[in-house]
Short mmCIF file of C-alpha atoms and ligand atoms in Angstrom, two decimals:
data_model
loop_
_atom_site.label_atom_id
_atom_site.label_comp_id
_atom_site.label_asym_id
_atom_site.label_seq_id
_atom_site.Cartn_x
_atom_site.Cartn_y
_atom_site.Cartn_z
CA UNK A 230 -79.29 -56.12 22.98
CA UNK A 231 -77.88 -57.41 19.80
CA UNK A 232 -76.77 -53.83 18.65
CA UNK A 233 -75.60 -53.15 21.85
CA UNK A 234 -73.26 -56.27 21.40
CA UNK A 235 -72.40 -55.17 17.90
CA UNK A 236 -71.58 -51.67 18.87
CA UNK A 237 -69.43 -53.06 21.80
CA UNK A 238 -67.62 -55.13 19.78
CA UNK A 239 -66.66 -52.06 17.63
CA UNK A 240 -65.59 -50.14 20.83
CA UNK A 241 -63.37 -52.69 22.25
CA UNK A 242 -61.70 -53.63 18.80
CA UNK A 243 -60.46 -49.92 18.76
CA UNK A 244 -59.66 -50.11 22.45
CA UNK A 245 -57.14 -53.19 21.68
CA UNK A 246 -56.08 -51.34 18.92
CA UNK A 247 -55.10 -48.30 20.57
CA UNK A 248 -53.39 -50.11 23.30
CA UNK A 249 -51.46 -52.23 20.99
CA UNK A 250 -50.79 -49.11 19.04
CA UNK A 251 -49.78 -47.08 22.37
CA UNK A 252 -47.59 -49.83 23.39
CA UNK A 253 -45.26 -49.93 20.36
CA UNK A 254 -45.06 -46.15 20.19
CA UNK A 255 -43.80 -46.22 23.63
CA UNK A 256 -41.00 -48.96 22.95
CA UNK A 257 -40.14 -46.67 19.35
CA UNK A 258 -41.76 -43.54 19.03
CA UNK A 259 -43.91 -42.41 21.77
CA UNK A 260 -45.27 -39.37 20.48
CA UNK A 261 -46.46 -41.25 17.63
CA UNK A 262 -49.19 -43.17 19.78
CA UNK A 263 -52.43 -42.87 17.71
CA UNK A 264 -54.74 -40.91 20.52
CA UNK A 265 -51.73 -38.40 20.49
CA UNK A 266 -51.41 -37.83 16.49
CA UNK A 267 -54.73 -37.36 16.14
CA UNK A 268 -54.61 -34.89 19.10
CA UNK A 269 -51.62 -32.96 17.85
CA UNK A 270 -53.32 -32.45 14.34
CA UNK A 271 -56.80 -31.18 15.69
CA UNK A 272 -54.67 -28.78 17.77
CA UNK A 273 -52.91 -27.27 14.53
CA UNK A 274 -56.08 -27.44 12.37
CA UNK A 275 -57.97 -25.76 15.01
CA UNK A 276 -58.75 -21.75 14.52
CA UNK A 277 -56.96 -19.54 16.26
CA UNK A 278 -60.07 -17.94 18.22
CA UNK A 279 -61.04 -21.60 19.19
CA UNK A 280 -57.68 -22.33 20.46
CA UNK A 281 -57.45 -19.09 21.86
CA UNK A 282 -61.31 -19.76 23.59
CA UNK A 283 -60.20 -23.45 24.54
CA UNK A 284 -56.71 -21.96 26.84
CA UNK A 285 -59.41 -19.25 28.16
CA UNK A 286 -61.89 -22.03 29.37
CA UNK A 287 -59.74 -24.65 30.27
CA UNK A 288 -56.44 -23.50 31.10
CA UNK A 289 -53.43 -25.79 31.20
CA UNK A 290 -56.63 -28.65 31.46
CA UNK A 291 -57.17 -28.05 27.48
CA UNK A 292 -54.87 -31.15 26.72
CA UNK A 293 -56.65 -33.08 28.56
CA UNK A 294 -59.95 -31.89 27.13
CA UNK A 295 -58.81 -32.06 23.77
CA UNK A 296 -57.58 -35.63 24.40
CA UNK A 297 -60.79 -36.73 25.81
CA UNK A 298 -62.80 -35.27 22.95
CA UNK A 299 -60.37 -37.15 20.55
CA UNK A 300 -61.09 -40.42 22.83
CA UNK A 301 -65.11 -40.01 22.90
CA UNK A 302 -64.82 -39.27 18.58
CA UNK A 303 -63.15 -42.22 18.08
CA UNK A 304 -65.39 -44.90 20.60
CA UNK A 305 -68.65 -43.06 18.87
CA UNK A 306 -67.24 -43.91 15.23
CA UNK A 307 -65.70 -47.15 16.58
CA UNK A 308 -69.12 -48.33 17.93
CA UNK A 309 -70.55 -47.20 14.55
CA UNK A 310 -68.21 -49.80 12.60
CA UNK A 311 -69.42 -52.59 14.99
CA UNK A 312 -73.12 -52.03 14.63
CA UNK A 313 -72.13 -52.01 10.96
CA UNK A 314 -70.37 -55.43 11.35
CA UNK A 315 -73.68 -57.24 12.30
CA UNK A 316 -74.86 -56.12 8.40
CA UNK A 317 -71.79 -57.08 6.59
CA UNK A 318 -68.46 -58.03 8.19
CA UNK A 319 -66.47 -55.50 5.64
CA UNK A 320 -68.13 -52.57 6.04
CA UNK A 321 -67.19 -52.79 9.85
CA UNK A 322 -63.63 -53.52 8.69
CA UNK A 323 -63.54 -50.73 6.29
CA UNK A 324 -64.44 -48.18 9.00
CA UNK A 325 -61.83 -49.27 11.61
CA UNK A 326 -59.27 -49.36 8.89
CA UNK A 327 -60.26 -46.04 7.97
CA UNK A 328 -60.27 -44.56 11.66
CA UNK A 329 -56.92 -46.31 12.27
CA UNK A 330 -55.47 -44.54 8.70
CA UNK A 331 -56.33 -41.31 10.10
CA UNK A 332 -53.66 -42.00 12.62
CA UNK A 333 -51.27 -43.29 10.82
CA UNK A 334 -51.44 -40.04 8.18
CA UNK A 335 -51.50 -37.91 11.37
CA UNK A 336 -48.74 -39.46 12.89
CA UNK A 337 -46.50 -38.84 9.35
CA UNK A 338 -48.33 -35.25 8.77
CA UNK A 339 -46.01 -33.87 11.91
CA UNK A 340 -43.08 -32.41 10.79
CA UNK A 341 -40.37 -34.97 12.11
CA UNK A 342 -42.09 -37.67 10.89
CA UNK A 343 -40.14 -40.92 9.15
CA UNK A 344 -41.65 -44.05 8.33
CA UNK A 345 -40.82 -45.53 12.07
CA UNK A 346 -43.64 -43.62 13.24
CA UNK A 347 -46.41 -45.52 11.14
CA UNK A 348 -45.73 -48.61 13.03
CA UNK A 349 -48.19 -48.01 15.90
CA UNK A 350 -51.02 -47.45 13.42
CA UNK A 351 -50.20 -50.55 11.79
CA UNK A 352 -49.82 -52.46 14.59
CA UNK A 353 -53.30 -50.91 15.82
CA UNK A 354 -54.77 -52.20 12.82
CA UNK A 355 -53.05 -55.64 13.30
CA UNK A 356 -54.78 -55.90 16.75
CA UNK A 357 -57.82 -54.10 15.98
CA UNK A 358 -59.26 -56.12 12.86
CA UNK A 359 -58.99 -59.44 14.33
CA UNK A 360 -60.43 -58.77 17.44
CA UNK A 361 -63.28 -57.27 15.69
CA UNK A 362 -63.77 -60.53 13.61
CA UNK A 363 -63.37 -62.55 16.88
CA UNK A 364 -65.79 -60.40 19.14
CA UNK A 365 -68.27 -60.21 16.10
CA UNK A 366 -68.44 -63.98 15.52
CA UNK A 367 -68.88 -64.17 19.36
CA UNK A 368 -71.65 -61.78 19.46
CA UNK A 369 -73.24 -63.16 16.32
CA UNK A 370 -73.65 -66.66 18.17
CA UNK A 371 -74.73 -64.82 21.15
CA UNK A 372 -77.34 -63.28 19.63
CA UNK A 373 -78.26 -66.67 17.79
CA UNK A 374 -79.25 -68.06 20.66
CA UNK A 375 -82.63 -67.41 21.84
CA UNK A 376 -83.78 -65.35 25.28
CA UNK A 377 -82.61 -66.43 28.46
CA UNK A 378 -86.90 -65.56 29.20
CA UNK A 379 -87.88 -68.59 26.56
CA UNK A 380 -87.65 -71.68 29.11
CA UNK A 381 -87.35 -73.77 26.05
CA UNK A 382 -83.68 -73.21 25.49
CA UNK A 383 -81.22 -75.38 26.91
CA UNK A 384 -78.13 -74.28 29.08
CA UNK A 385 -76.18 -74.17 26.14
CA UNK A 386 -77.95 -70.64 24.61
CA UNK A 387 -76.63 -68.66 28.08
CA UNK A 388 -73.15 -70.68 27.40
CA UNK A 389 -72.56 -68.33 23.91
CA UNK A 390 -73.65 -65.12 26.17
CA UNK A 391 -70.96 -65.99 28.42
CA UNK A 392 -68.62 -66.12 25.75
CA UNK A 393 -68.98 -63.07 24.30
CA UNK A 394 -69.16 -61.91 28.10
CA UNK A 395 -65.50 -63.28 29.00
CA UNK A 396 -64.44 -62.34 25.37
CA UNK A 397 -65.17 -58.64 25.75
CA UNK A 398 -64.28 -58.57 29.41
CA UNK A 399 -60.91 -60.21 28.58
CA UNK A 400 -60.42 -57.76 25.45
CA UNK A 401 -61.07 -54.92 27.50
CA UNK A 402 -58.71 -55.65 30.43
CA UNK A 403 -56.00 -56.87 27.92
CA UNK A 404 -56.18 -53.57 26.03
CA UNK A 405 -55.52 -51.85 29.85
CA UNK A 406 -52.60 -53.79 30.48
CA UNK A 407 -50.79 -53.60 27.38
CA UNK A 408 -51.95 -49.37 27.17
CA UNK A 409 -50.55 -49.13 30.88
CA UNK A 410 -47.06 -50.99 29.71
CA UNK A 411 -47.06 -48.52 27.16
CA UNK A 412 -47.37 -45.90 28.72
CA UNK A 413 -44.66 -46.67 31.26
CA UNK A 414 -42.20 -47.64 28.44
CA UNK A 415 -42.66 -44.15 27.31
CA UNK A 416 -42.00 -42.18 30.16
CA UNK A 417 -39.06 -44.72 31.14
CA UNK A 418 -36.37 -41.94 29.55
CA UNK A 419 -32.94 -41.67 31.71
CA UNK A 420 -32.55 -38.10 32.35
CA UNK A 421 -29.08 -37.42 30.52
CA UNK A 422 -27.31 -35.97 33.54
CA UNK A 423 -25.24 -33.56 31.64
CA UNK A 424 -22.79 -31.15 33.41
CA UNK A 425 -22.85 -27.91 32.93
CA UNK A 426 -20.31 -25.60 32.74
CA UNK A 427 -19.69 -22.35 35.11
CA UNK A 428 -20.58 -19.07 33.26
CA UNK A 429 -18.23 -16.52 32.90
CA UNK A 430 -20.55 -14.10 33.04
CA UNK A 431 -22.10 -15.27 36.11
CA UNK A 432 -25.15 -13.37 37.93
CA UNK A 433 -24.75 -12.09 41.19
CA UNK A 434 -26.20 -13.84 44.20
CA UNK A 435 -30.24 -13.50 44.05
CA UNK A 436 -31.63 -10.99 47.03
CA UNK A 437 -33.98 -12.28 49.24
CA UNK A 438 -37.38 -11.80 48.63
CA UNK A 439 -40.15 -10.64 50.11
CA UNK A 440 -42.19 -14.13 50.34
CA UNK A 441 -40.55 -14.39 53.84
CA UNK A 442 -42.26 -11.83 55.29
CA UNK A 443 -45.62 -11.38 52.99
CA UNK A 444 -47.55 -14.55 53.36
CA UNK A 445 -49.01 -15.67 50.14
CA UNK A 446 -46.62 -13.37 47.57
CA UNK A 447 -44.97 -15.30 44.31
CA UNK A 448 -41.63 -16.58 45.42
CA UNK A 449 -38.83 -13.96 43.98
CA UNK A 450 -37.87 -16.98 41.81
CA UNK A 451 -40.11 -19.28 40.44
CA UNK A 452 -38.90 -22.94 41.46
CA UNK A 453 -39.19 -25.10 38.15
CA UNK A 454 -41.19 -27.38 39.24
CA UNK A 455 -43.90 -24.77 39.75
CA UNK A 456 -43.09 -22.54 36.45
CA UNK A 457 -46.00 -22.39 34.23
CA UNK A 458 -45.96 -24.66 30.78
CA UNK A 459 -47.31 -23.53 27.51
CA UNK A 460 -47.06 -25.15 24.22
CA UNK A 461 -48.58 -26.85 21.08
CA UNK A 462 -46.97 -30.67 22.15
CA UNK A 463 -49.48 -33.12 23.73
CA UNK A 464 -46.23 -35.43 24.85
CA UNK A 465 -43.23 -33.67 25.51
CA UNK A 466 -39.84 -34.34 23.08
CA UNK A 467 -37.43 -36.13 24.58
CA UNK A 468 -34.38 -35.20 23.32
CA UNK A 469 -30.99 -37.07 23.12
CA UNK A 470 -28.70 -34.78 23.96
CA UNK A 471 -26.06 -36.63 21.92
CA UNK A 472 -27.51 -36.97 18.90
CA UNK A 473 -28.98 -33.30 18.76
CA UNK A 474 -27.29 -30.51 17.30
CA UNK A 475 -27.79 -26.50 16.69
CA UNK A 476 -27.75 -25.24 13.30
CA UNK A 477 -27.47 -21.64 12.11
CA UNK A 478 -28.51 -21.56 8.67
CA UNK A 479 -30.13 -19.19 6.24
CA UNK A 480 -28.50 -15.42 5.37
CA UNK A 481 -25.10 -16.63 6.90
CA UNK A 482 -21.38 -15.89 5.69
CA UNK A 483 -20.48 -19.87 7.12
CA UNK A 484 -23.46 -22.49 8.64
CA UNK A 485 -22.84 -24.02 11.49
CA UNK A 486 -23.68 -27.14 12.87
CA UNK A 487 -22.88 -27.06 16.91
CA UNK A 488 -23.17 -30.06 19.15
CA UNK A 489 -23.93 -29.49 22.86
CA UNK A 490 -20.38 -29.79 23.28
CA UNK A 491 -19.49 -27.21 21.20
CA UNK A 492 -21.87 -25.16 22.67
CA UNK A 493 -21.10 -25.57 26.41
CA UNK A 494 -17.56 -24.45 24.96
CA UNK A 495 -18.50 -21.23 24.41
CA UNK A 496 -18.73 -18.63 26.93
CA UNK A 497 -21.64 -18.94 29.38
CA UNK A 498 -23.93 -15.80 30.67
CA UNK A 499 -26.19 -16.45 33.46
CA UNK A 500 -29.51 -13.85 33.84
CA UNK A 501 -32.41 -13.58 35.82
CA UNK A 502 -35.16 -13.36 33.63
CA UNK A 503 -38.53 -12.95 33.52
CA UNK A 504 -40.79 -15.17 30.98
CA UNK A 505 -44.72 -14.31 30.11
CA UNK A 506 -46.97 -16.00 27.49
CA UNK A 507 -48.59 -13.80 25.37
CA UNK A 508 -51.97 -15.58 26.52
CA UNK A 509 -51.77 -14.69 29.97
CA UNK A 510 -54.68 -12.64 30.94
CA UNK A 511 -54.48 -9.62 33.52
CA UNK A 512 -53.71 -11.25 36.75
CA UNK A 513 -52.89 -14.55 35.08
CA UNK A 514 -50.26 -17.63 36.05
CA UNK A 515 -48.83 -17.80 32.87
CA UNK A 516 -45.60 -15.73 33.97
CA UNK A 517 -42.03 -17.06 35.81
CA UNK A 518 -39.00 -15.97 36.82
CA UNK A 519 -35.97 -17.85 36.92
CA UNK A 520 -31.97 -18.24 36.36
CA UNK A 521 -31.32 -18.81 33.07
CA UNK A 522 -27.70 -20.36 31.66
CA UNK A 523 -26.79 -19.45 28.45
CA UNK A 524 -24.63 -18.81 25.35
CA UNK A 525 -25.42 -15.08 24.06
CA UNK A 526 -27.56 -15.25 20.93
CA UNK A 527 -25.14 -12.25 19.55
CA UNK A 528 -22.02 -15.17 19.73
CA UNK A 529 -23.91 -17.16 18.09
CA UNK A 530 -24.65 -15.34 14.98
CA UNK A 531 -21.43 -13.46 15.10
CA UNK A 532 -19.69 -16.89 14.60
CA UNK A 533 -21.98 -17.60 11.71
CA UNK A 534 -21.62 -14.20 10.36
CA UNK A 535 -25.02 -12.72 9.08
CA UNK A 536 -25.38 -11.14 5.63
CA UNK A 537 -27.08 -7.94 4.88
CA UNK A 538 -30.87 -8.72 4.57
CA UNK A 539 -32.16 -10.94 7.13
CA UNK A 540 -35.20 -9.40 9.14
CA UNK A 541 -35.93 -12.05 11.30
CA UNK A 542 -34.73 -15.48 13.21
CA UNK A 543 -36.98 -18.13 12.28
CA UNK A 544 -36.36 -20.86 15.48
CA UNK A 545 -37.32 -24.26 14.62
CA UNK A 546 -37.96 -26.76 17.28
CA UNK A 547 -37.01 -30.69 16.71
CA UNK A 548 -40.50 -31.40 16.17
CA UNK A 549 -40.79 -28.47 13.22
CA UNK A 550 -42.12 -26.24 15.62
CA UNK A 551 -41.55 -22.74 14.53
CA UNK A 552 -40.97 -19.17 16.23
CA UNK A 553 -40.01 -16.00 14.54
CA UNK A 554 -37.89 -13.51 16.38
CA UNK A 555 -37.39 -9.97 14.86
CA UNK A 556 -33.46 -9.98 14.23
CA UNK A 557 -32.91 -6.08 15.43
CA UNK A 558 -34.62 -6.78 18.82
CA UNK A 559 -32.34 -9.78 19.65
CA UNK A 560 -29.15 -8.10 18.19
CA UNK A 561 -29.84 -4.64 20.19
CA UNK A 562 -27.64 -5.87 23.31
CA UNK A 563 -30.17 -7.28 25.34
CA UNK A 564 -29.35 -10.44 26.91
CA UNK A 565 -31.10 -12.97 24.48
CA UNK A 566 -29.40 -16.66 24.25
CA UNK A 567 -29.35 -20.18 23.33
CA UNK A 568 -30.46 -21.22 27.07
CA UNK A 569 -28.84 -24.64 28.11
CA UNK A 570 -29.67 -24.21 32.19
CA UNK A 571 -32.49 -23.25 34.37
CA UNK A 572 -32.64 -22.36 37.76
CA UNK A 573 -29.06 -24.39 38.61
CA UNK A 574 -29.94 -27.37 36.61
CA UNK A 575 -29.97 -28.48 32.49
CA UNK A 576 -33.41 -27.30 31.04
CA UNK A 577 -36.12 -30.05 32.11
CA UNK A 578 -37.81 -31.54 29.42
CA UNK A 579 -41.01 -29.64 29.51
CA UNK A 580 -38.91 -26.39 29.25
CA UNK A 581 -37.02 -27.39 26.23
CA UNK A 582 -34.27 -29.84 27.13
CA UNK A 583 -31.53 -29.76 25.93
CA UNK A 584 -31.41 -26.24 24.87
CA UNK A 585 -34.18 -23.47 23.99
CA UNK A 586 -34.07 -19.36 22.82
CA UNK A 587 -35.14 -16.71 25.48
CA UNK A 588 -35.20 -13.00 24.57
CA UNK A 589 -35.95 -10.76 27.54
CA UNK A 590 -38.72 -8.76 27.08
CA UNK A 591 -40.18 -10.03 24.62
CA UNK A 592 -43.14 -13.19 24.76
CA UNK A 593 -42.30 -16.69 25.00
CA UNK A 594 -44.28 -17.18 21.66
CA UNK A 595 -41.80 -14.98 19.80
CA UNK A 596 -38.74 -15.91 21.43
CA UNK A 597 -38.35 -18.46 23.69
CA UNK A 598 -38.01 -21.57 21.71
CA UNK A 599 -38.05 -24.73 23.44
CA UNK A 600 -36.12 -27.78 22.10
CA UNK A 601 -34.66 -25.98 19.76
CA UNK A 602 -32.48 -27.06 17.17
CA UNK A 603 -32.35 -24.40 14.21
CA UNK A 604 -31.87 -20.82 14.06
CA UNK A 605 -32.70 -19.97 10.29
CA UNK A 606 -31.78 -16.09 9.28
CA UNK A 607 -34.66 -14.59 7.11
CA UNK A 608 -37.28 -12.71 6.32
CA UNK A 609 -40.71 -12.14 7.74
CA UNK A 610 -41.52 -12.28 3.36
CA UNK A 611 -40.04 -15.27 2.78
CA UNK A 612 -40.61 -17.45 6.15
CA UNK A 613 -43.77 -17.39 8.26
CA UNK A 614 -43.99 -19.11 11.79
CA UNK A 615 -46.46 -21.14 13.43
CA UNK A 616 -48.59 -18.11 15.26
CA UNK A 617 -47.54 -15.53 12.45
CA UNK A 618 -49.65 -18.33 9.90
CA UNK A 619 -52.15 -18.00 12.78
CA UNK A 620 -52.13 -14.01 12.43
CA UNK A 621 -50.81 -13.62 16.05
CA UNK A 622 -48.13 -10.58 16.00
CA UNK A 623 -44.71 -10.68 14.86
CA UNK A 624 -43.21 -7.84 17.41
CA UNK A 625 -44.67 -8.81 20.71
CA UNK A 626 -42.94 -7.25 23.61
CA UNK A 627 -44.30 -8.03 26.76
CA UNK A 628 -46.65 -5.74 28.53
CA UNK A 629 -46.05 -4.05 31.26
CA UNK A 630 -48.75 -5.20 34.16
CA UNK A 631 -48.82 -5.68 38.22
CA UNK A 632 -50.78 -8.60 39.78
CA UNK A 633 -52.50 -8.95 43.11
CA UNK A 634 -51.29 -12.44 44.66
CA UNK A 635 -52.43 -11.90 48.10
CA UNK A 636 -55.00 -11.57 48.89
CA UNK A 637 -56.96 -14.01 46.31
CA UNK A 638 -59.62 -13.02 44.48
CA UNK A 639 -63.08 -13.32 46.36
CA UNK A 640 -61.13 -14.20 49.47
CA UNK A 641 -62.93 -14.02 53.24
CA UNK A 642 -60.29 -12.53 55.55
CA UNK A 643 -60.21 -11.10 58.99
CA UNK A 644 -60.22 -7.54 59.83
CA UNK A 645 -57.13 -5.95 61.01
CA UNK A 646 -53.70 -5.71 59.68
CA UNK A 647 -52.92 -7.38 56.77
CA UNK A 648 -50.89 -6.97 53.27
CA UNK A 649 -52.22 -6.66 49.71
CA UNK A 650 -48.78 -8.09 47.55
CA UNK A 651 -48.08 -9.39 44.38
CA UNK A 652 -45.58 -9.06 41.25
CA UNK A 653 -45.21 -6.77 38.49
CA UNK A 654 -43.41 -6.91 35.34
CA UNK A 655 -42.47 -4.71 32.47
CA UNK A 656 -39.34 -6.56 30.93
CA UNK A 657 -36.69 -4.38 29.51
CA UNK A 658 -37.83 -1.31 30.74
CA UNK A 659 -38.38 -2.32 34.40
CA UNK A 660 -40.65 -1.54 37.11
CA UNK A 661 -40.54 1.71 38.58
CA UNK A 662 -43.27 2.09 40.72
CA UNK A 663 -46.68 -0.26 41.66
CA UNK A 664 -49.57 1.53 42.97
CA UNK A 665 -52.75 0.19 44.51
CA UNK A 666 -56.15 1.75 44.94
CA UNK A 667 -58.63 0.40 47.38
CA UNK A 668 -62.13 0.56 46.62
CA UNK A 669 -61.89 3.39 43.85
CA UNK A 670 -60.31 5.68 45.90
CA UNK A 671 -56.17 7.38 44.99
CA UNK A 672 -53.61 5.57 43.74
CA UNK A 673 -51.21 5.06 46.70
CA UNK A 674 -47.20 3.85 46.08
CA UNK A 675 -46.41 0.69 47.76
CA UNK A 676 -43.36 -0.69 48.95
CA UNK A 677 -41.02 -2.68 46.23
CA UNK A 678 -39.32 -6.17 46.71
CA UNK A 679 -35.72 -6.47 46.05
CA UNK A 680 -34.30 -5.21 42.59
CA UNK A 681 -32.94 -7.61 40.15
CA UNK A 682 -32.62 -5.73 37.06
CA UNK A 683 -34.98 -4.54 34.09
CA UNK A 684 -35.70 -7.98 32.82
CA UNK A 685 -36.83 -9.30 36.02
CA UNK A 686 -40.47 -9.19 37.94
CA UNK A 687 -40.37 -7.24 41.52
CA UNK A 688 -42.18 -8.30 44.11
CA UNK A 689 -44.35 -5.46 46.09
CA UNK A 690 -46.53 -4.91 49.06
CA UNK A 691 -48.88 -2.34 50.81
CA UNK A 692 -49.62 -3.27 54.47
CA UNK A 693 -53.49 -2.72 55.13
CA UNK A 694 -55.45 -2.32 57.94
CA UNK A 695 -58.87 -3.96 56.60
CA UNK A 696 -61.85 -2.88 57.68
CA UNK A 697 -65.48 -5.25 57.54
CA UNK A 698 -66.90 -5.30 54.34
CA UNK A 699 -66.49 -5.82 50.32
CA UNK A 700 -63.49 -4.41 48.86
CA UNK A 701 -62.20 -3.51 45.80
CA UNK A 702 -58.40 -3.94 45.40
CA UNK A 703 -56.95 -2.60 41.85
CA UNK A 704 -53.23 -2.57 40.92
CA UNK A 705 -50.80 -0.82 38.09
CA UNK A 706 -46.94 -0.23 37.77
CA UNK A 707 -45.11 2.28 36.43
CA UNK A 708 -42.36 1.27 33.88
CA UNK A 709 -38.68 3.12 34.02
CA UNK A 710 -39.41 4.67 31.12
CA UNK A 711 -42.01 6.57 32.37
CA UNK A 712 -45.08 5.04 30.90
CA UNK A 713 -48.04 3.87 33.16
CA UNK A 714 -49.64 0.83 32.77
CA UNK A 715 -52.53 1.13 30.19
CA UNK A 716 -56.16 0.96 31.91
CA UNK A 717 -56.98 -0.12 28.20
CA UNK A 718 -58.75 -3.76 28.05
CA UNK A 719 -57.64 -5.61 25.41
CA UNK A 720 -57.53 -9.91 25.28
CA UNK A 721 -54.19 -11.83 24.34
CA UNK A 722 -54.70 -12.06 20.28
CA UNK A 723 -52.96 -10.90 18.60
CA UNK A 724 -50.07 -9.47 21.10
CA UNK A 725 -51.10 -10.01 24.51
CA UNK A 726 -53.73 -8.92 26.82
CA UNK A 727 -53.85 -5.36 28.99
CA UNK A 728 -55.97 -3.51 31.28
CA UNK A 729 -56.06 -3.10 35.32
CA UNK A 730 -56.62 -6.14 37.96
CA UNK A 731 -59.62 -5.46 40.31
CA UNK A 732 -60.38 -7.93 42.54
CA UNK A 733 -63.07 -7.82 45.72
CA UNK A 734 -62.28 -9.40 49.20
CA UNK A 735 -65.04 -9.59 51.60
CA UNK A 736 -63.43 -8.41 55.02
CA UNK A 737 -65.06 -10.19 58.20
N1 MTE B 118 -40.89 -26.03 20.30
C1 MTE B 118 -41.84 -25.15 21.16
N2 MTE B 118 -41.22 -23.72 21.97
C2 MTE B 118 -42.17 -22.95 22.75
C3 MTE B 118 -43.86 -23.25 22.58
C4 MTE B 118 -44.05 -24.19 21.73
O1 MTE B 118 -45.37 -24.26 21.75
N3 MTE B 118 -43.19 -25.11 20.99
N4 MTE B 118 -44.66 -21.93 22.93
C5 MTE B 118 -43.96 -20.66 23.33
C6 MTE B 118 -44.68 -20.01 24.09
S1 MTE B 118 -45.97 -19.66 23.64
C7 MTE B 118 -44.07 -19.95 25.44
S2 MTE B 118 -44.65 -18.88 26.74
C8 MTE B 118 -43.14 -20.21 25.63
C9 MTE B 118 -43.65 -21.12 27.45
O2 MTE B 118 -42.29 -21.54 27.79
P1 MTE B 118 -42.07 -22.41 29.37
O3 MTE B 118 -43.33 -23.71 28.71
O4 MTE B 118 -40.67 -22.98 29.52
O5 MTE B 118 -42.96 -21.77 30.63
O6 MTE B 118 -42.00 -21.09 25.15
C10 MTE B 118 -42.11 -21.25 23.75
N5 MTE B 118 -41.64 -22.46 23.18
MO1 MO B 119 -46.73 -18.17 25.08
#
């Protein structure tokens, strides 16, 4: 019992520390909260195969799983600190201080860190240590008193145990309340209402998609709220657009430093572009299609004047995260842009407010830097981006892929007339044809949805008279350069998954 009390003392002290740290972070630096900084550091240090495995196993839940493991690990160490306190108070204090120091170091290790980022860790220490001392004193008094079963003890014995219990409950409740206030403060940012100018080169009206006729097919334009999100960030950077700027430097004639107003004063293009994540599995959901508004990358680079020599554009996000893009690809005439708008609104925080890079035809990890703040003209020999350091491909064009949206894998559907439908993409080559094979039979051409250009996905469907039994449905696409989607299976690492999606459905 005594040991449990001391363990609880450690856990509650850590809880109080994390809660106060979270509150102080919420007031000054949401991303510097101890739980989050340790989590982000763990992400950065995790070997690529493990990270890959986590994304595959848990999908977007990988962040929740990671945070939970960080918390469980912290609780275990905190319990140990509490138990040590029983033997020697200073052992417990030292272990707790070590834990907080780790959080502080993790906060400072972030590339954008400054002295203010250590405040949450200092606050955690200031709350955690006194809590540990106080609760361990209560625990000591409670444990010194005789056991309640021992009838010879007076009523005072249970009073000291009640004291420990009340103290513990008080710390727990107080911590949860304080952490909740921190959470609310961190989220309470007024989204800046940026007014976006009209594009000088608008996209035409978006054709009506098949979603009205084929039930269950992806909408022709992915609504922003359901657009997939992939990044290494545990907290979404919240950029203040008034102090934000875009620097273009490196091997250029003239280094540029542009404010958001400078950017919006330049000619804007509006384009329909489909973005895919290299981590997308065949048939997966890390793909979305949107209408983007932005400044052509060519215009920006011409303004800075690119010197001879560079072969990559190294882009940097506000948190120091880097992405590298092959310069030749970005400058071959495609609509690569610094995007400031998505589906008729400014970028949302999760999709990179206030500006992101977008290079049609490339996977996001080599061309779609969110929260962009710097473009550096350099060489692959000279500088390496985040994923390059982790051995992912540097030139990664999106692979041609077709996906079945309806019926869902393993669905049970009624016999009779129905439709097989989905989307296919082959960015910057365009989708020429989509074919479906039922139960391993001949590849049959399907009906394609409207053509929104070679950088955009294409909806497709095939009317199907479903007969009772289990059926296998497969789909593949042909791009407009005449190349068929490969049936060779590949994992996402290092340059994107490939293979043909095949699903089974039961018709009743
Ligand atoms: N700053 C930053 N930008 C980033 C990433 C990131 O981790 N950090 N991830 C990239 C990856 S892997 C992809 S697929 C796209 C996803 O963009 P989305 O979240 O808007 O869909 O963003 C890219 N840009
Ligand atoms: Mo990605």
